[in-house]
Amino acid sequence: MAKNKTAYVCTECGQDYPRWQGQCSACQEWNTITEVRLGAATAARSGSFSGYAGAGSSEVKTLDQIDLNEVPRIASGFAEFDRVLGGGIVAGSAILIGGHPGAGKSTLLLQTLCQLAETLPALYVTGEESLQQVAMRAKRLGLPTGKLKMLSETNVDTICDVALREQPKIIVIDSIQVMHISDVQSSPGSVAQVRESAAFLTRFAKQHNIAIIMVGHVTKDGSLAGPKVLEHCIDCSVMFEGDSDSRYRTLRSHKNRFGAINELGVFAMTERGLREVANPSAIFLSRADEAASGSLVMVVWEGTRPLLVELQVLVDHSALANPRRVAVGMDSNRLAMLLAVMHRHGGLQMADQDVFVNVVGGVKVTETSADLTLLLAMLSSFRGEVLPRDLVVFGEVGLSGEIRPVPNGQERLVEAAKHGFRRAIVPIANAPKKAPSGMEIIGVSKLSEALTAL
Ligand code: TYD
Ligand code: MG
């Protein structure tokens, strides 16, 4: 008989250790490592934790013998969702959808599955809401309800038994945090249970070629419970973001074995469920009719497409000894650095000014292409001068005041032209020989040139 095994698992990040220690070396948290007893079956399984165990036969092949046929994908019915997944749901893959409670994960998956069930067998497992709640929601949203199989269950073994009987092609698990496996001796919701359940389901997905989508809630600091574990065993991890008080939700991939990451999908939460937003630039650009100083539009690159976003800066005289620098939707260290560049190379003294930066629409900009936009918007606010409404700006600013090119300059300009922008200030290396029709492009190589151009 196989011996019962013990593992030591960090309850914060899910890292496991052969013996107990006070501090987790992975996440540096103290006193988070707890003893977990694995059942015989799990102990035998936990040897290979890649989730790919059992993904194929143990036959050895050279790379050129491998069948390169395109992995079959299931279209989810939402073009935005498909794009984030890299072109659809890959059969036999394990996908994790994370997000805050109320983000709309259950709604998105219910809508997707009801539509999919019309053409292929699908199973929706709900562990959080009752069957009646889900049914009421489906009815209210006017979804087709005749084909989707529903199951209210939290035991992973039972779910797999049902799946073998029903032979679905796609399963939704809502949510992974309430799932448990009988041979892990730890309470449901603990990291050990979540991690073993996710690993078990991932293997099940591979073995039976069933796509499994798992819902995962994020913790207070925005990471998935046991993130390391969940993220490394699954194939694809996407995050559903957005405040519950805003209408718009964004879906972004953080890991994808079958496509590009950082792909963005935009949805709107309406009273009739989630609607996809095909032209996101339009919503982030819904500017007030009256032009104001400190407001400027930039083109950021999101995954594989450009997105026009408005940036607002407010510079105001500060009554404090340490003026405030607040950045919403941008990195505040970057803001501090750009202020220094502005002082040194733009000759603008802002040591006694509060600076507030806001990216409109709740977008988070991580790109450096927003640098130049930020500096010009800052100048506009500082001087109280309104910038032309048909002006768009992007470019990276270096520490010596040079303007560096950013990737995909041409596509960014085309997107701006499509939305009616007539003037652009861009890095000189990004200025095309032939501008998009009707657009005047000013290429700059130094901060001072940009200020003059303005
Ligand atoms: P839900 O899918 O239950 O979120 P999650 O599963 O991520 O926790 O979505 C819940 C929120 O969405 C809730 O606050 C109400 C809102 N909502 C709408 O505004 N319209 C709708 O048609 C639906 C179904 C939900
Ligand atoms: Mg839910």
XYZ file of C-alpha atoms and ligand atoms in Angstrom:
480
model
C 0.000 0.000 0.000
C 1.261 3.458 -0.859
C 2.330 5.532 2.103
C 0.553 8.768 2.941
C 2.820 11.690 2.176
C 3.193 15.035 3.840
C 3.962 18.256 2.050
C 4.634 21.735 3.416
C 2.843 24.386 1.436
C 2.883 28.171 1.702
C -0.667 29.402 2.104
C 0.191 32.717 0.427
C 1.792 31.613 -2.789
C 1.489 27.855 -2.852
C 5.202 27.059 -3.011
C 5.925 23.670 -1.473
C 8.846 22.506 0.664
C 10.105 19.128 1.863
C 10.185 20.357 5.470
C 8.767 23.177 7.560
C 10.487 26.551 7.674
C 9.573 29.883 9.179
C 9.743 32.053 6.100
C 8.639 31.189 2.594
C 11.628 31.696 0.298
C 9.359 32.343 -2.656
C 7.126 35.137 -1.361
C 9.112 36.126 1.768
C 6.052 35.809 4.014
C 6.523 34.586 7.584
C 4.577 31.778 9.228
C 2.590 30.863 6.182
C 3.907 27.356 5.657
C 1.521 24.682 6.790
C 1.648 20.928 6.778
C -0.600 19.259 4.242
C -1.338 15.569 4.215
C -1.749 14.221 0.758
C -3.786 11.087 0.205
C -2.130 8.082 -1.423
C -3.509 8.890 -4.840
C -2.430 12.521 -4.735
C 0.990 11.665 -3.416
C 1.512 9.381 -6.361
C 0.310 12.101 -8.688
C 2.113 15.070 -7.258
C 5.454 13.885 -8.648
C 4.979 15.716 -11.884
C 3.109 18.882 -11.385
C 3.304 20.366 -14.821
C -0.276 19.626 -15.690
C 1.077 18.120 -18.852
C 1.531 14.776 -17.184
C -0.492 12.414 -19.252
C -0.695 14.906 -22.074
C 0.417 12.248 -24.512
C 1.924 8.829 -24.895
C 5.511 8.192 -23.840
C 6.637 7.683 -27.423
C 9.741 9.660 -28.433
C 9.721 11.738 -31.624
C 11.940 14.284 -33.299
C 10.564 17.772 -33.751
C 9.927 17.315 -37.471
C 7.846 14.187 -36.889
C 5.354 16.088 -34.803
C 2.029 16.841 -36.373
C 1.920 20.587 -36.847
C -1.743 20.799 -37.706
C -3.270 23.853 -36.182
C -4.636 23.090 -32.710
C -8.410 23.013 -33.068
C -10.060 25.987 -31.422
C -13.598 26.513 -30.262
C -14.975 29.967 -31.005
C -16.495 31.330 -27.806
C -19.024 33.530 -29.570
C -17.320 36.656 -28.239
C -14.713 37.976 -30.662
C -13.032 39.896 -27.830
C -12.779 36.800 -25.634
C -11.395 34.765 -28.556
C -8.751 37.359 -29.281
C -7.564 37.403 -25.679
C -7.273 33.622 -25.807
C -5.249 33.849 -29.009
C -8.029 32.880 -31.413
C -10.498 30.793 -29.446
C -10.625 28.133 -26.771
C -8.122 25.363 -27.489
C -9.644 21.909 -27.103
C -8.196 20.130 -24.087
C -6.693 23.245 -22.539
C -7.065 24.546 -19.010
C -7.964 28.219 -18.740
C -8.143 30.270 -15.593
C -10.265 33.417 -15.410
C -9.380 35.596 -12.457
C -11.034 38.725 -11.188
C -12.584 40.503 -8.239
C -16.003 39.390 -7.055
C -18.621 41.156 -9.158
C -16.314 41.653 -12.132
C -18.642 39.538 -14.238
C -16.779 36.239 -14.573
C -19.858 34.119 -13.985
C -21.884 36.273 -16.357
C -19.301 36.036 -19.130
C -18.981 32.273 -18.812
C -22.704 31.682 -18.555
C -23.298 33.714 -21.702
C -20.482 31.927 -23.504
C -21.567 28.445 -22.497
C -25.266 28.926 -23.237
C -24.340 29.937 -26.781
C -21.746 27.183 -27.191
C -24.089 24.503 -25.854
C -26.243 24.991 -28.944
C -23.552 23.401 -31.074
C -21.432 21.229 -28.770
C -21.919 19.439 -25.440
C -21.063 21.723 -22.523
C -21.203 21.427 -18.754
C -21.434 24.296 -16.278
C -20.437 23.385 -12.731
C -21.484 25.880 -10.121
C -20.116 25.593 -6.634
C -20.966 29.080 -5.455
C -24.397 29.931 -6.730
C -27.389 27.617 -6.607
C -28.735 26.121 -9.814
C -31.816 28.258 -9.388
C -29.806 31.479 -9.221
C -27.937 30.608 -12.393
C -31.141 29.592 -14.159
C -32.827 32.838 -13.186
C -29.924 34.843 -14.512
C -29.891 32.924 -17.792
C -33.615 33.525 -18.186
C -33.304 37.213 -17.427
C -30.500 37.603 -19.948
C -32.622 35.840 -22.545
C -30.028 33.146 -23.215
C -30.848 29.848 -24.903
C -31.313 27.434 -21.995
C -32.335 24.178 -23.649
C -28.951 22.539 -24.179
C -26.516 23.555 -21.437
C -25.986 20.859 -18.775
C -25.804 22.244 -15.240
C -24.288 20.663 -12.163
C -24.096 21.938 -8.612
C -21.095 20.229 -7.101
C -17.850 21.003 -5.314
C -16.186 17.598 -5.254
C -13.675 17.287 -8.085
C -13.856 13.492 -8.234
C -17.620 13.604 -8.653
C -17.326 16.314 -11.315
C -14.909 14.171 -13.286
C -17.219 11.149 -12.998
C -20.107 13.214 -14.297
C -17.916 14.575 -17.082
C -16.964 11.054 -18.162
C -20.634 10.137 -18.291
C -21.837 13.274 -20.070
C -18.835 13.614 -22.432
C -18.832 17.421 -22.671
C -16.297 19.208 -24.870
C -16.088 22.173 -22.524
C -16.547 22.525 -18.780
C -16.764 25.646 -16.631
C -15.799 25.359 -12.974
C -17.209 28.275 -10.960
C -15.097 28.640 -8.896
C -11.871 26.734 -8.256
C -11.686 28.119 -4.706
C -14.676 26.089 -3.529
C -13.545 22.825 -5.109
C -12.050 20.009 -3.100
C -10.613 16.571 -3.631
C -11.424 13.864 -1.110
C -7.904 12.549 -0.770
C -6.318 15.854 0.205
C -6.795 16.170 3.945
C -7.214 19.868 4.261
C -10.272 22.066 4.415
C -11.960 23.300 1.217
C -10.705 26.714 0.171
C -7.185 26.102 1.502
C -4.265 26.514 -0.842
C -3.591 22.784 -0.838
C -7.116 21.998 -1.975
C -7.188 24.713 -4.630
C -3.871 23.660 -6.013
C -4.575 19.940 -6.093
C -8.023 20.515 -7.563
C -6.637 22.745 -10.311
C -3.834 20.310 -11.091
C -6.227 17.385 -11.161
C -8.658 19.199 -13.451
C -5.840 20.294 -15.744
C -4.677 16.724 -16.142
C -8.226 15.622 -16.697
C -8.571 18.231 -19.450
C -5.497 16.905 -21.263
C -6.355 13.245 -20.894
C -9.888 13.549 -22.181
C -9.387 16.478 -24.528
C -11.973 18.597 -22.753
C -11.449 22.343 -22.455
C -11.833 23.377 -18.824
C -12.353 26.991 -17.806
C -11.838 27.674 -14.114
C -12.944 30.792 -12.299
C -10.543 32.073 -9.656
C -11.096 34.909 -7.241
C -8.288 37.308 -6.569
C -7.093 38.186 -3.106
C -7.020 41.695 -1.666
C -3.674 42.511 -3.215
C -4.933 41.500 -6.642
C -3.221 38.153 -7.038
C -4.929 34.839 -7.497
C -5.068 32.718 -4.378
C -2.041 30.472 -4.621
C -0.999 32.244 -7.823
C 2.246 30.402 -8.475
C 0.556 27.061 -8.371
C -2.455 27.972 -10.394
C -0.539 29.922 -12.974
C 2.065 27.349 -13.698
C -0.154 24.345 -14.154
C -2.794 25.900 -16.370
C -2.321 26.813 -20.047
C -3.834 30.208 -20.076
C -4.540 32.748 -17.394
C -6.761 35.726 -18.091
C -7.834 38.485 -15.743
C -11.169 40.194 -15.797
C -10.663 43.716 -14.512
C -12.775 46.759 -13.924
C -14.487 48.469 -10.996
C -17.988 47.385 -10.282
C -19.055 51.028 -10.452
C -17.756 51.463 -13.966
C -19.546 50.012 -16.950
C -16.474 48.795 -18.737
C -14.570 45.616 -18.047
C -11.320 44.571 -19.596
C -10.121 41.048 -20.130
C -6.376 40.600 -20.346
C -4.221 37.529 -20.780
C -1.259 37.146 -18.434
C -0.096 33.773 -19.611
C -1.008 31.967 -22.778
C 0.552 28.837 -24.154
C -1.402 29.266 -27.385
C -1.111 32.947 -28.189
C 0.264 36.362 -27.366
C -0.018 37.758 -23.880
C -1.166 41.205 -22.811
C -3.947 41.019 -25.344
C -6.853 43.187 -24.278
C -10.562 42.601 -24.749
C -13.100 45.227 -23.751
C -16.633 44.516 -22.545
C -19.458 46.650 -21.265
C -21.690 45.403 -18.450
C -25.257 46.245 -19.334
C -28.577 45.289 -17.794
C -28.717 42.549 -20.429
C -25.377 41.032 -19.495
C -21.976 41.611 -21.040
C -21.636 43.177 -24.464
C -18.369 43.303 -26.300
C -16.975 46.656 -27.311
C -15.628 46.352 -30.824
C -14.110 49.818 -30.991
C -12.635 50.522 -27.557
C -10.843 53.702 -28.605
C -14.225 55.334 -29.042
C -15.233 54.800 -25.414
C -11.976 55.898 -23.858
C -12.094 58.976 -26.050
C -15.547 60.213 -25.163
C -14.195 63.630 -24.212
C -16.146 66.551 -22.956
C -17.056 69.037 -25.681
C -15.274 71.856 -23.967
C -11.535 71.570 -24.368
C -9.556 71.871 -21.142
C -5.904 72.431 -20.464
C -3.854 69.440 -19.388
C -5.796 66.992 -21.500
C -4.108 65.177 -24.365
C -4.693 61.953 -26.303
C -2.053 59.257 -26.669
C -1.925 55.998 -28.575
C -0.921 53.036 -26.450
C -0.224 49.572 -27.752
C -2.348 46.890 -26.146
C -1.324 43.370 -27.100
C -1.764 43.425 -30.857
C -3.674 46.620 -31.397
C -3.462 50.329 -30.762
C -5.754 52.043 -28.320
C -6.404 55.755 -28.092
C -6.577 56.949 -24.522
C -6.958 60.378 -23.017
C -4.453 61.519 -20.435
C -5.236 64.305 -17.992
C -2.746 66.223 -15.939
C -3.455 68.841 -13.324
C -0.595 70.999 -12.146
C -1.480 73.254 -9.261
C 0.433 75.408 -6.799
C 1.092 73.413 -3.663
C 0.670 74.609 -0.109
C 2.655 71.659 1.185
C 6.347 71.421 1.878
C 6.413 68.184 -0.113
C 4.171 68.746 -3.121
C 2.011 65.821 -4.060
C 2.645 63.677 -7.114
C -0.257 61.364 -7.756
C -0.561 59.076 -10.777
C -3.658 57.004 -11.466
C -3.251 54.415 -14.210
C 0.485 55.071 -14.540
C 3.640 54.331 -12.639
C 4.428 57.090 -10.156
C 8.169 56.439 -10.324
C 8.007 57.133 -14.030
C 6.203 60.381 -13.243
C 8.952 61.433 -10.839
C 11.580 60.655 -13.451
C 9.776 62.611 -16.145
C 9.398 65.605 -13.829
C 13.159 65.623 -13.433
C 13.661 65.414 -17.196
C 11.198 68.259 -17.667
C 13.078 70.405 -15.178
C 16.494 69.681 -16.543
C 15.824 69.620 -20.275
C 12.562 71.511 -20.613
C 13.499 74.268 -18.193
C 10.252 73.968 -16.292
C 10.469 74.319 -12.526
C 7.722 72.366 -10.806
C 9.181 71.768 -7.367
C 6.455 73.839 -5.731
C 3.586 72.355 -7.716
C 1.245 69.447 -7.033
C 1.028 67.153 -10.047
C -1.929 64.837 -10.558
C -2.060 62.453 -13.501
C -5.069 60.433 -14.530
C -5.565 58.022 -17.409
C -9.211 58.325 -18.385
C -11.460 55.280 -18.430
C -9.593 53.245 -15.823
C -6.981 52.071 -18.345
C -3.587 51.127 -16.941
C -0.719 52.305 -19.075
C 2.519 50.393 -18.620
C 4.159 51.516 -21.843
C 6.830 54.162 -22.143
C 5.077 55.613 -25.194
C 3.022 57.753 -22.819
C 6.094 59.735 -21.656
C 5.952 62.490 -24.229
C 2.180 62.799 -23.922
C 2.522 63.207 -20.187
C 5.156 65.937 -20.473
C 3.208 67.932 -23.037
C -0.045 67.607 -21.076
C 1.843 68.744 -17.974
C 3.117 71.801 -19.764
C -0.369 72.571 -21.026
C -1.806 72.409 -17.528
C 1.067 74.395 -16.024
C 0.608 77.221 -18.501
C -3.188 76.907 -18.544
C -3.135 76.636 -22.321
C -5.591 74.437 -24.144
C -4.099 71.983 -26.634
C -5.720 71.424 -30.036
C -8.345 68.696 -29.877
C -7.120 66.987 -33.020
C -3.603 66.481 -31.673
C -2.273 63.085 -30.710
C 1.136 62.466 -29.111
C 3.268 59.456 -28.262
C 6.952 58.725 -27.699
C 9.407 57.573 -25.075
C 11.498 60.202 -23.296
C 15.039 59.352 -22.231
C 16.943 60.769 -19.291
C 18.941 63.127 -21.482
C 15.788 64.598 -22.957
C 15.952 62.610 -26.185
C 12.760 61.265 -27.728
C 13.022 57.584 -28.519
C 10.929 55.657 -30.990
C 8.283 53.181 -29.855
C 7.204 49.971 -31.630
C 4.364 49.964 -34.177
C 4.484 53.698 -34.889
C 2.737 53.399 -38.233
C -0.209 51.418 -36.884
C -0.635 53.891 -34.061
C -0.804 56.784 -36.491
C -3.303 54.977 -38.697
C -5.542 54.341 -35.684
C -5.360 58.018 -34.731
C -6.179 59.099 -38.286
C -9.165 56.734 -38.242
C -10.541 58.571 -35.229
C -10.258 61.974 -36.821
C -6.935 63.196 -35.448
C -5.239 65.589 -37.849
C -1.961 66.374 -36.108
C 0.604 64.212 -34.381
C 3.816 64.817 -32.489
C 5.851 61.615 -32.569
C 9.501 60.491 -32.301
C 11.335 61.294 -35.519
C 12.117 57.615 -36.132
C 8.400 56.863 -35.985
C 7.412 59.557 -38.460
C 6.549 57.785 -41.704
C 7.714 59.003 -45.104
C 4.114 59.100 -46.188
C 1.695 60.289 -43.543
C -1.807 58.799 -43.331
C -4.027 60.969 -45.532
C -5.099 64.276 -44.066
C -2.649 64.058 -41.178
C 0.203 66.365 -40.379
C 3.026 64.613 -38.583
C 5.771 66.360 -36.673
C 8.770 64.172 -35.923
C 10.885 65.282 -32.962
C 14.161 63.995 -31.583
C 14.595 66.193 -28.486
C 12.267 67.364 -25.768
C 13.037 70.972 -26.636
C 11.921 70.365 -30.238
C 8.639 68.909 -28.999
C 8.047 71.964 -26.815
C 8.751 74.242 -29.738
C 6.468 72.238 -32.011
C 3.721 72.647 -29.482
P -20.955 38.126 -11.750
O -20.861 37.516 -13.079
O -21.825 37.449 -10.754
O -19.526 38.390 -11.126
P -18.418 37.355 -10.618
O -18.839 35.993 -11.002
O -17.176 37.821 -11.310
O -18.320 37.552 -9.155
O -21.425 39.614 -12.023
C -22.016 40.315 -11.042
C -22.156 41.769 -11.313
O -22.582 42.105 -12.597
C -23.203 42.238 -10.377
O -22.644 43.254 -9.579
C -24.331 42.706 -11.201
C -23.738 42.918 -12.562
N -24.658 42.528 -13.644
C -25.201 43.498 -14.449
O -24.974 44.691 -14.271
N -26.021 43.121 -15.487
C -26.316 41.829 -15.732
O -27.052 41.536 -16.692
C -25.734 40.835 -14.887
C -26.001 39.385 -15.102
C -24.897 41.212 -13.867
Mg -19.395 34.409 -9.759
